[in-house]
Amino acid sequence: MVNADIRCRNSIVASMVAAILVALLILFSSKNNNIEVAGLIKERSLGPISPLFADPKTVAFRLPGAPTVVENGVRLSTPDCLKARSDSVPASLFQNLPKPFINLGFPKMGTTTIHNYFKCGRVRSTHWLCGRKLKCAECIKESVQSGLPPLSLCEHADVFAQLDVNYYFPQIELLEEFVHAYPNATFFLTFRDMEKWYQSISAEPKWSSGPFLDELIKKSDITGSPSNEGRSNPEEFSDWYCKHVQRVRNIVAQNPSHTLVEIDIEDPWTPERMEDIFGIKKSCWGHKNGNQNLHPELDQSGIQKMKDLRRNHKFQRMKREGSV
């Protein structure tokens, strides 16, 4: 009985000591940005005090800029290269950023949202196509091969929301050409949860059973892209984007005539920030081009109505032609 009481007392003391240590670390982290609470101390080590935490599964600490921590395939911390910086645009440039606006981010990271935002604000924007049937990536490549600035043979626009196709990424292969040809251009980098991004590219195109975008990218000879060996995984694609972000940030820092706008497309404050920076009303910002299988919460009624209308037009045309 005495031994049981001693064990019980020791357990309580140990739990109290653990609680005090964790509280001190959390207090320290709130005063010193060198430490972030993110989640690695396990529930079993906290014992009976775990109900004190909103998420009893994990609590962790890491230094900013440290490599991503992965445990059981789950990303437990996010490196700085995968987080949008809120201070990349000086307030003095708000609503006065020079054009063209060129998105250097990757596909399925809000490219359609950016395109529609500027269209809503009556700013001429292109997305993927830089002409009636001309892909932006193709006219950009042809321009450079002809000794011209990258956008010379593309349709004129103020915003280029998506440059790439699945086999060619001008924002990687021709980054220096863009920087030097358009010395005052405003560049964009977009960010989102990388697990969700990987789910999107591994289920795109939405109407296909494969190959999907992640597989197509791996099969293409895109600089720095994941190897075509073995099955793809979110980590290799996240690391690829991380290196791209670091490269863009570095080259913009070396060429200060450029401005880099960094956008977290999932941040609820992004619409207001976009309105502050560009002067286009925040109601123009919204989630576009979502995969209904991955995002069942999105309202697809308008999209479905458009599909039904197209089917009806096609049916009427076939009826006139005597095909049905």
mmCIF file of C-alpha atoms in Angstrom:
data_model
loop_
_atom_site.group_PDB
_atom_site.id
_atom_site.type_symbol
_atom_site.label_atom_id
_atom_site.label_comp_id
_atom_site.label_asym_id
_atom_site.label_seq_id
_atom_site.Cartn_x
_atom_site.Cartn_y
_atom_site.Cartn_z
ATOM 1 C CA MET A 1 0.000 0.000 0.000
ATOM 2 C CA VAL A 2 2.855 2.349 0.951
ATOM 3 C CA ASN A 3 4.687 1.557 -2.294
ATOM 4 C CA ALA A 4 1.520 2.274 -4.283
ATOM 5 C CA ASP A 5 1.119 5.649 -2.534
ATOM 6 C CA ILE A 6 4.762 6.507 -3.254
ATOM 7 C CA ARG A 7 4.374 5.557 -6.930
ATOM 8 C CA CYS A 8 1.196 7.617 -7.186
ATOM 9 C CA ARG A 9 2.877 10.596 -5.501
ATOM 10 C CA ASN A 10 5.908 10.312 -7.765
ATOM 11 C CA SER A 11 3.670 10.172 -10.840
ATOM 12 C CA ILE A 12 1.848 13.319 -9.766
ATOM 13 C CA VAL A 13 5.100 15.144 -9.048
ATOM 14 C CA ALA A 14 6.529 14.065 -12.415
ATOM 15 C CA SER A 15 3.397 15.282 -14.201
ATOM 16 C CA MET A 16 3.545 18.627 -12.393
ATOM 17 C CA VAL A 17 7.214 19.068 -13.282
ATOM 18 C CA ALA A 18 6.465 18.224 -16.933
ATOM 19 C CA ALA A 19 3.580 20.701 -16.951
ATOM 20 C CA ILE A 20 5.778 23.450 -15.500
ATOM 21 C CA LEU A 21 8.541 22.795 -18.059
ATOM 22 C CA VAL A 22 6.103 22.863 -20.981
ATOM 23 C CA ALA A 23 4.470 26.045 -19.630
ATOM 24 C CA LEU A 24 7.876 27.717 -19.348
ATOM 25 C CA LEU A 25 8.783 26.725 -22.889
ATOM 26 C CA ILE A 26 5.469 28.067 -24.218
ATOM 27 C CA LEU A 27 5.946 31.290 -22.241
ATOM 28 C CA PHE A 28 9.474 31.623 -23.592
ATOM 29 C CA SER A 29 8.298 31.016 -27.151
ATOM 30 C CA SER A 30 5.746 33.816 -26.875
ATOM 31 C CA LYS A 31 8.534 36.239 -25.938
ATOM 32 C CA ASN A 32 11.208 34.922 -28.252
ATOM 33 C CA ASN A 33 10.451 34.230 -31.901
ATOM 34 C CA ASN A 34 13.385 31.834 -32.110
ATOM 35 C CA ILE A 35 11.149 29.001 -30.923
ATOM 36 C CA GLU A 36 7.789 27.913 -32.319
ATOM 37 C CA VAL A 37 5.308 25.641 -30.610
ATOM 38 C CA ALA A 38 4.454 23.094 -33.283
ATOM 39 C CA GLY A 39 4.093 19.641 -31.826
ATOM 40 C CA LEU A 40 6.510 16.809 -30.913
ATOM 41 C CA ILE A 41 6.145 15.921 -27.181
ATOM 42 C CA LYS A 42 3.974 12.858 -27.098
ATOM 43 C CA GLU A 43 0.810 12.337 -25.113
ATOM 44 C CA ARG A 44 2.290 9.401 -23.241
ATOM 45 C CA SER A 45 5.094 11.592 -21.845
ATOM 46 C CA LEU A 46 2.580 14.079 -20.442
ATOM 47 C CA GLY A 47 0.476 11.481 -18.663
ATOM 48 C CA PRO A 48 -2.556 12.849 -16.806
ATOM 49 C CA ILE A 49 -1.836 16.480 -17.785
ATOM 50 C CA SER A 50 -2.519 15.880 -21.502
ATOM 51 C CA PRO A 51 -6.178 17.062 -21.261
ATOM 52 C CA LEU A 52 -4.782 20.538 -20.522
ATOM 53 C CA PHE A 53 -3.760 20.847 -24.201
ATOM 54 C CA ALA A 54 -6.143 21.589 -27.039
ATOM 55 C CA ASP A 55 -4.432 18.920 -29.109
ATOM 56 C CA PRO A 56 -3.151 16.199 -26.748
ATOM 57 C CA LYS A 57 -1.624 14.218 -29.604
ATOM 58 C CA THR A 58 1.414 16.379 -30.228
ATOM 59 C CA VAL A 59 3.170 19.507 -29.030
ATOM 60 C CA ALA A 60 6.515 20.388 -30.657
ATOM 61 C CA PHE A 61 9.297 22.915 -30.841
ATOM 62 C CA ARG A 62 11.576 23.820 -33.728
ATOM 63 C CA LEU A 63 13.922 26.596 -34.734
ATOM 64 C CA PRO A 64 12.764 28.813 -37.630
ATOM 65 C CA GLY A 65 14.272 27.799 -40.939
ATOM 66 C CA ALA A 66 14.969 24.299 -39.665
ATOM 67 C CA PRO A 67 14.260 21.389 -42.040
ATOM 68 C CA THR A 68 10.759 20.052 -42.151
ATOM 69 C CA VAL A 69 10.073 17.514 -39.409
ATOM 70 C CA VAL A 70 8.294 14.418 -40.663
ATOM 71 C CA GLU A 71 7.001 11.625 -38.455
ATOM 72 C CA ASN A 72 4.945 8.698 -39.748
ATOM 73 C CA GLY A 73 4.636 10.510 -43.063
ATOM 74 C CA VAL A 74 3.134 13.639 -41.465
ATOM 75 C CA ARG A 75 4.732 17.077 -41.787
ATOM 76 C CA LEU A 76 4.935 18.484 -38.263
ATOM 77 C CA SER A 77 6.538 21.835 -39.048
ATOM 78 C CA THR A 78 6.735 24.128 -42.049
ATOM 79 C CA PRO A 79 10.036 25.641 -43.214
ATOM 80 C CA ASP A 80 10.129 29.330 -44.059
ATOM 81 C CA CYS A 81 10.423 28.582 -47.778
ATOM 82 C CA LEU A 82 6.891 27.168 -47.730
ATOM 83 C CA LYS A 83 5.314 30.105 -45.895
ATOM 84 C CA ALA A 84 4.239 33.388 -47.493
ATOM 85 C CA ARG A 85 5.923 36.484 -46.111
ATOM 86 C CA SER A 86 3.446 39.236 -45.269
ATOM 87 C CA ASP A 87 6.035 42.011 -45.482
ATOM 88 C CA SER A 88 7.423 41.410 -48.979
ATOM 89 C CA VAL A 89 5.602 44.451 -50.434
ATOM 90 C CA PRO A 90 6.490 47.905 -49.061
ATOM 91 C CA ALA A 91 3.418 49.926 -48.075
ATOM 92 C CA SER A 92 4.689 52.760 -50.266
ATOM 93 C CA LEU A 93 4.000 50.567 -53.329
ATOM 94 C CA PHE A 94 0.438 49.633 -52.388
ATOM 95 C CA GLN A 95 -1.863 50.228 -55.376
ATOM 96 C CA ASN A 96 1.128 51.445 -57.360
ATOM 97 C CA LEU A 97 2.917 48.266 -58.405
ATOM 98 C CA PRO A 98 4.336 48.271 -61.946
ATOM 99 C CA LYS A 99 3.126 45.830 -64.578
ATOM 100 C CA PRO A 100 3.390 43.217 -65.905
ATOM 101 C CA PHE A 101 2.294 41.029 -63.015
ATOM 102 C CA ILE A 102 3.889 37.611 -63.518
ATOM 103 C CA ASN A 103 3.048 34.603 -61.370
ATOM 104 C CA LEU A 104 6.117 32.449 -60.754
ATOM 105 C CA GLY A 105 4.212 29.956 -58.610
ATOM 106 C CA PHE A 106 3.287 26.407 -59.577
ATOM 107 C CA PRO A 107 0.034 24.995 -61.015
ATOM 108 C CA LYS A 108 -2.840 24.169 -58.645
ATOM 109 C CA MET A 109 -1.672 26.936 -56.306
ATOM 110 C CA GLY A 110 -4.338 29.529 -56.977
ATOM 111 C CA THR A 111 -3.480 30.432 -60.571
ATOM 112 C CA THR A 112 -7.136 30.540 -61.635
ATOM 113 C CA THR A 113 -8.025 32.511 -58.515
ATOM 114 C CA ILE A 114 -5.408 35.142 -59.371
ATOM 115 C CA HIS A 115 -6.596 35.265 -62.990
ATOM 116 C CA ASN A 116 -10.231 35.773 -62.016
ATOM 117 C CA TYR A 117 -9.351 38.286 -59.327
ATOM 118 C CA PHE A 118 -7.710 40.627 -61.820
ATOM 119 C CA LYS A 119 -10.372 40.008 -64.460
ATOM 120 C CA CYS A 120 -12.954 41.000 -61.862
ATOM 121 C CA GLY A 121 -10.939 44.183 -61.321
ATOM 122 C CA ARG A 122 -10.954 44.821 -65.095
ATOM 123 C CA VAL A 123 -7.251 44.167 -65.476
ATOM 124 C CA ARG A 124 -6.306 42.245 -68.616
ATOM 125 C CA SER A 125 -5.172 38.799 -67.544
ATOM 126 C CA THR A 126 -4.125 35.551 -69.197
ATOM 127 C CA HIS A 127 -4.131 32.100 -67.688
ATOM 128 C CA TRP A 128 -2.292 29.208 -69.322
ATOM 129 C CA LEU A 129 -3.371 30.374 -72.793
ATOM 130 C CA CYS A 130 -1.693 33.494 -74.191
ATOM 131 C CA GLY A 131 -3.752 33.623 -77.353
ATOM 132 C CA ARG A 132 -6.754 31.872 -78.820
ATOM 133 C CA LYS A 133 -5.080 28.447 -78.925
ATOM 134 C CA LEU A 134 -1.546 29.359 -77.921
ATOM 135 C CA LYS A 135 -0.178 28.082 -74.625
ATOM 136 C CA CYS A 136 1.796 30.677 -72.679
ATOM 137 C CA ALA A 137 4.657 28.234 -72.175
ATOM 138 C CA GLU A 138 4.974 27.717 -75.928
ATOM 139 C CA CYS A 139 4.967 31.375 -76.987
ATOM 140 C CA ILE A 140 7.408 32.193 -74.176
ATOM 141 C CA LYS A 141 9.789 29.459 -75.267
ATOM 142 C CA GLU A 142 9.498 30.475 -78.914
ATOM 143 C CA SER A 143 10.147 34.128 -78.029
ATOM 144 C CA VAL A 144 13.393 33.338 -76.220
ATOM 145 C CA GLN A 145 14.522 30.951 -78.946
ATOM 146 C CA SER A 146 14.009 33.823 -81.422
ATOM 147 C CA GLY A 147 16.203 36.107 -79.335
ATOM 148 C CA LEU A 148 13.259 38.153 -78.034
ATOM 149 C CA PRO A 149 12.040 38.956 -74.503
ATOM 150 C CA PRO A 150 9.972 36.057 -73.104
ATOM 151 C CA LEU A 151 6.496 37.534 -73.616
ATOM 152 C CA SER A 152 7.124 39.089 -77.064
ATOM 153 C CA LEU A 153 5.191 36.498 -79.099
ATOM 154 C CA CYS A 154 2.400 36.097 -76.554
ATOM 155 C CA GLU A 155 -0.901 37.928 -76.470
ATOM 156 C CA HIS A 156 -0.564 41.265 -74.688
ATOM 157 C CA ALA A 157 -1.762 41.253 -71.085
ATOM 158 C CA ASP A 158 -1.058 42.949 -67.778
ATOM 159 C CA VAL A 159 -1.278 39.742 -65.742
ATOM 160 C CA PHE A 160 0.201 36.339 -66.545
ATOM 161 C CA ALA A 161 -1.431 34.078 -63.964
ATOM 162 C CA GLN A 162 -0.014 30.749 -65.163
ATOM 163 C CA LEU A 163 3.014 30.315 -67.397
ATOM 164 C CA ASP A 164 3.588 26.568 -67.358
ATOM 165 C CA VAL A 165 2.326 23.408 -68.967
ATOM 166 C CA ASN A 166 2.955 19.982 -67.491
ATOM 167 C CA TYR A 167 6.128 19.449 -69.553
ATOM 168 C CA TYR A 168 7.692 22.937 -69.423
ATOM 169 C CA PHE A 169 7.968 25.517 -66.614
ATOM 170 C CA PRO A 170 9.228 28.899 -67.962
ATOM 171 C CA GLN A 171 9.246 30.288 -64.414
ATOM 172 C CA ILE A 172 12.073 27.826 -63.719
ATOM 173 C CA GLU A 173 13.884 27.458 -67.019
ATOM 174 C CA LEU A 174 13.755 31.155 -67.970
ATOM 175 C CA LEU A 175 13.651 32.922 -64.606
ATOM 176 C CA GLU A 176 16.732 35.045 -65.313
ATOM 177 C CA GLU A 177 15.341 36.026 -68.727
ATOM 178 C CA PHE A 178 12.148 37.337 -67.111
ATOM 179 C CA VAL A 179 14.106 39.257 -64.491
ATOM 180 C CA HIS A 180 16.366 40.996 -67.017
ATOM 181 C CA ALA A 181 13.791 41.525 -69.798
ATOM 182 C CA TYR A 182 11.205 43.118 -67.479
ATOM 183 C CA PRO A 183 13.263 45.021 -64.883
ATOM 184 C CA ASN A 184 10.238 46.559 -63.165
ATOM 185 C CA ALA A 185 7.906 43.564 -63.289
ATOM 186 C CA THR A 186 5.935 42.531 -60.231
ATOM 187 C CA PHE A 187 6.341 38.839 -59.481
ATOM 188 C CA PHE A 188 4.049 36.542 -57.532
ATOM 189 C CA LEU A 189 4.674 33.447 -55.445
ATOM 190 C CA THR A 190 1.666 31.562 -54.142
ATOM 191 C CA PHE A 191 1.514 29.223 -51.168
ATOM 192 C CA ARG A 192 -0.880 26.661 -49.758
ATOM 193 C CA ASP A 193 -0.828 23.598 -47.533
ATOM 194 C CA MET A 194 1.608 21.328 -49.336
ATOM 195 C CA GLU A 195 -0.224 18.110 -48.491
ATOM 196 C CA LYS A 196 -3.366 19.558 -50.095
ATOM 197 C CA TRP A 197 -1.345 20.776 -53.064
ATOM 198 C CA TYR A 198 0.080 17.315 -53.615
ATOM 199 C CA GLN A 199 -3.418 15.831 -53.430
ATOM 200 C CA SER A 200 -4.487 18.300 -56.127
ATOM 201 C CA ILE A 201 -1.683 17.578 -58.571
ATOM 202 C CA SER A 202 -2.005 13.828 -58.024
ATOM 203 C CA ALA A 203 -5.704 14.027 -58.961
ATOM 204 C CA GLU A 204 -5.378 16.380 -61.947
ATOM 205 C CA PRO A 205 -6.793 16.341 -64.620
ATOM 206 C CA LYS A 206 -10.086 15.847 -62.814
ATOM 207 C CA TRP A 207 -11.754 14.052 -65.742
ATOM 208 C CA SER A 208 -8.968 11.521 -66.225
ATOM 209 C CA SER A 209 -8.007 8.201 -64.685
ATOM 210 C CA GLY A 210 -4.326 9.085 -65.261
ATOM 211 C CA PRO A 211 -1.578 9.815 -65.840
ATOM 212 C CA PHE A 212 -1.997 12.675 -63.422
ATOM 213 C CA LEU A 213 -0.078 15.939 -63.175
ATOM 214 C CA ASP A 214 2.475 14.699 -60.637
ATOM 215 C CA GLU A 215 3.347 11.779 -62.926
ATOM 216 C CA LEU A 216 3.518 13.994 -66.017
ATOM 217 C CA ILE A 217 5.869 16.407 -64.260
ATOM 218 C CA LYS A 218 8.164 13.596 -63.174
ATOM 219 C CA LYS A 219 8.316 12.262 -66.725
ATOM 220 C CA SER A 220 9.280 15.685 -68.097
ATOM 221 C CA ASP A 221 12.766 17.114 -68.044
ATOM 222 C CA ILE A 222 11.964 20.073 -65.773
ATOM 223 C CA THR A 223 14.929 21.429 -63.840
ATOM 224 C CA GLY A 224 14.908 20.296 -60.220
ATOM 225 C CA SER A 225 11.692 18.295 -60.503
ATOM 226 C CA PRO A 226 11.363 14.986 -58.624
ATOM 227 C CA SER A 227 13.018 11.944 -60.132
ATOM 228 C CA ASN A 228 10.919 9.664 -62.285
ATOM 229 C CA GLU A 229 12.064 6.686 -60.231
ATOM 230 C CA GLY A 230 9.583 5.071 -57.866
ATOM 231 C CA ARG A 231 6.224 6.361 -56.693
ATOM 232 C CA SER A 232 5.864 10.081 -56.140
ATOM 233 C CA ASN A 233 5.327 11.471 -52.657
ATOM 234 C CA PRO A 234 4.458 14.865 -51.186
ATOM 235 C CA GLU A 235 7.864 15.406 -49.619
ATOM 236 C CA GLU A 236 9.806 15.438 -52.895
ATOM 237 C CA PHE A 237 7.346 17.867 -54.467
ATOM 238 C CA SER A 238 7.407 20.108 -51.381
ATOM 239 C CA ASP A 239 11.212 20.172 -51.448
ATOM 240 C CA TRP A 240 11.135 21.046 -55.146
ATOM 241 C CA TYR A 241 8.861 24.019 -54.530
ATOM 242 C CA CYS A 242 10.897 25.074 -51.502
ATOM 243 C CA LYS A 243 14.050 25.318 -53.626
ATOM 244 C CA HIS A 244 12.164 27.254 -56.293
ATOM 245 C CA VAL A 245 10.902 29.760 -53.693
ATOM 246 C CA GLN A 246 14.405 30.230 -52.316
ATOM 247 C CA ARG A 247 15.778 30.824 -55.803
ATOM 248 C CA VAL A 248 13.071 33.387 -56.660
ATOM 249 C CA ARG A 249 13.534 35.232 -53.366
ATOM 250 C CA ASN A 250 17.280 35.372 -53.858
ATOM 251 C CA ILE A 251 17.149 36.673 -57.420
ATOM 252 C CA VAL A 252 14.543 39.319 -56.549
ATOM 253 C CA ALA A 253 16.678 40.413 -53.594
ATOM 254 C CA GLN A 254 19.588 40.827 -56.008
ATOM 255 C CA ASN A 255 17.405 42.884 -58.371
ATOM 256 C CA PRO A 256 15.553 45.344 -56.124
ATOM 257 C CA SER A 257 13.714 47.042 -58.999
ATOM 258 C CA HIS A 258 11.348 44.069 -58.807
ATOM 259 C CA THR A 259 8.658 43.490 -56.193
ATOM 260 C CA LEU A 260 7.712 40.015 -55.003
ATOM 261 C CA VAL A 261 4.125 39.537 -53.822
ATOM 262 C CA GLU A 262 3.731 36.399 -51.709
ATOM 263 C CA ILE A 263 0.207 35.052 -51.261
ATOM 264 C CA ASP A 264 -1.124 32.295 -49.035
ATOM 265 C CA ILE A 265 -4.257 31.363 -50.950
ATOM 266 C CA GLU A 266 -5.742 29.642 -47.890
ATOM 267 C CA ASP A 267 -5.233 32.550 -45.492
ATOM 268 C CA PRO A 268 -8.623 34.128 -44.647
ATOM 269 C CA TRP A 269 -6.954 37.569 -44.602
ATOM 270 C CA THR A 270 -5.679 37.276 -48.171
ATOM 271 C CA PRO A 271 -8.723 38.991 -49.790
ATOM 272 C CA GLU A 272 -8.218 42.094 -47.634
ATOM 273 C CA ARG A 273 -4.473 42.075 -48.247
ATOM 274 C CA MET A 274 -5.007 41.849 -52.009
ATOM 275 C CA GLU A 275 -7.411 44.787 -51.847
ATOM 276 C CA ASP A 276 -4.836 46.813 -49.908
ATOM 277 C CA ILE A 277 -2.046 46.017 -52.353
ATOM 278 C CA PHE A 278 -3.919 46.250 -55.675
ATOM 279 C CA GLY A 279 -6.992 48.344 -54.910
ATOM 280 C CA ILE A 280 -9.347 45.703 -56.317
ATOM 281 C CA LYS A 281 -12.262 44.892 -54.017
ATOM 282 C CA LYS A 282 -11.779 41.851 -51.827
ATOM 283 C CA SER A 283 -15.029 40.287 -53.038
ATOM 284 C CA CYS A 284 -13.213 39.554 -56.326
ATOM 285 C CA TRP A 285 -11.014 37.051 -54.513
ATOM 286 C CA GLY A 286 -12.308 33.502 -54.239
ATOM 287 C CA HIS A 287 -11.460 29.807 -54.565
ATOM 288 C CA LYS A 288 -11.584 28.812 -58.230
ATOM 289 C CA ASN A 289 -11.031 25.630 -60.238
ATOM 290 C CA GLY A 290 -11.431 23.327 -57.246
ATOM 291 C CA ASN A 291 -11.553 19.578 -57.693
ATOM 292 C CA GLN A 292 -14.975 18.532 -56.428
ATOM 293 C CA ASN A 293 -13.630 15.134 -55.383
ATOM 294 C CA LEU A 294 -11.083 16.837 -53.115
ATOM 295 C CA HIS A 295 -13.239 19.804 -52.130
ATOM 296 C CA PRO A 296 -16.859 18.625 -51.764
ATOM 297 C CA GLU A 297 -17.618 21.746 -49.743
ATOM 298 C CA LEU A 298 -17.286 23.970 -52.826
ATOM 299 C CA ASP A 299 -20.469 25.039 -54.551
ATOM 300 C CA GLN A 300 -20.365 23.324 -57.938
ATOM 301 C CA SER A 301 -23.908 24.245 -59.001
ATOM 302 C CA GLY A 302 -22.758 27.006 -61.380
ATOM 303 C CA ILE A 303 -20.163 24.736 -62.950
ATOM 304 C CA GLN A 304 -22.705 21.975 -63.386
ATOM 305 C CA LYS A 305 -25.191 24.361 -64.994
ATOM 306 C CA MET A 306 -22.538 25.412 -67.499
ATOM 307 C CA LYS A 307 -21.706 21.782 -68.291
ATOM 308 C CA ASP A 308 -25.409 21.014 -68.790
ATOM 309 C CA LEU A 309 -25.752 24.028 -71.075
ATOM 310 C CA ARG A 310 -22.797 22.921 -73.183
ATOM 311 C CA ARG A 311 -24.201 19.410 -73.451
ATOM 312 C CA ASN A 312 -27.538 20.859 -74.575
ATOM 313 C CA HIS A 313 -25.860 23.004 -77.251
ATOM 314 C CA LYS A 314 -23.910 19.992 -78.477
ATOM 315 C CA PHE A 315 -27.090 17.890 -78.575
ATOM 316 C CA GLN A 316 -28.969 20.559 -80.547
ATOM 317 C CA ARG A 317 -26.080 20.842 -83.029
ATOM 318 C CA MET A 318 -25.929 17.061 -83.500
ATOM 319 C CA LYS A 319 -29.703 17.030 -83.939
ATOM 320 C CA ARG A 320 -29.472 19.649 -86.689
ATOM 321 C CA GLU A 321 -26.735 17.652 -88.385
ATOM 322 C CA GLY A 322 -28.809 14.495 -88.209
ATOM 323 C CA SER A 323 -26.342 12.696 -85.954
ATOM 324 C CA VAL A 324 -29.075 11.807 -83.438
#
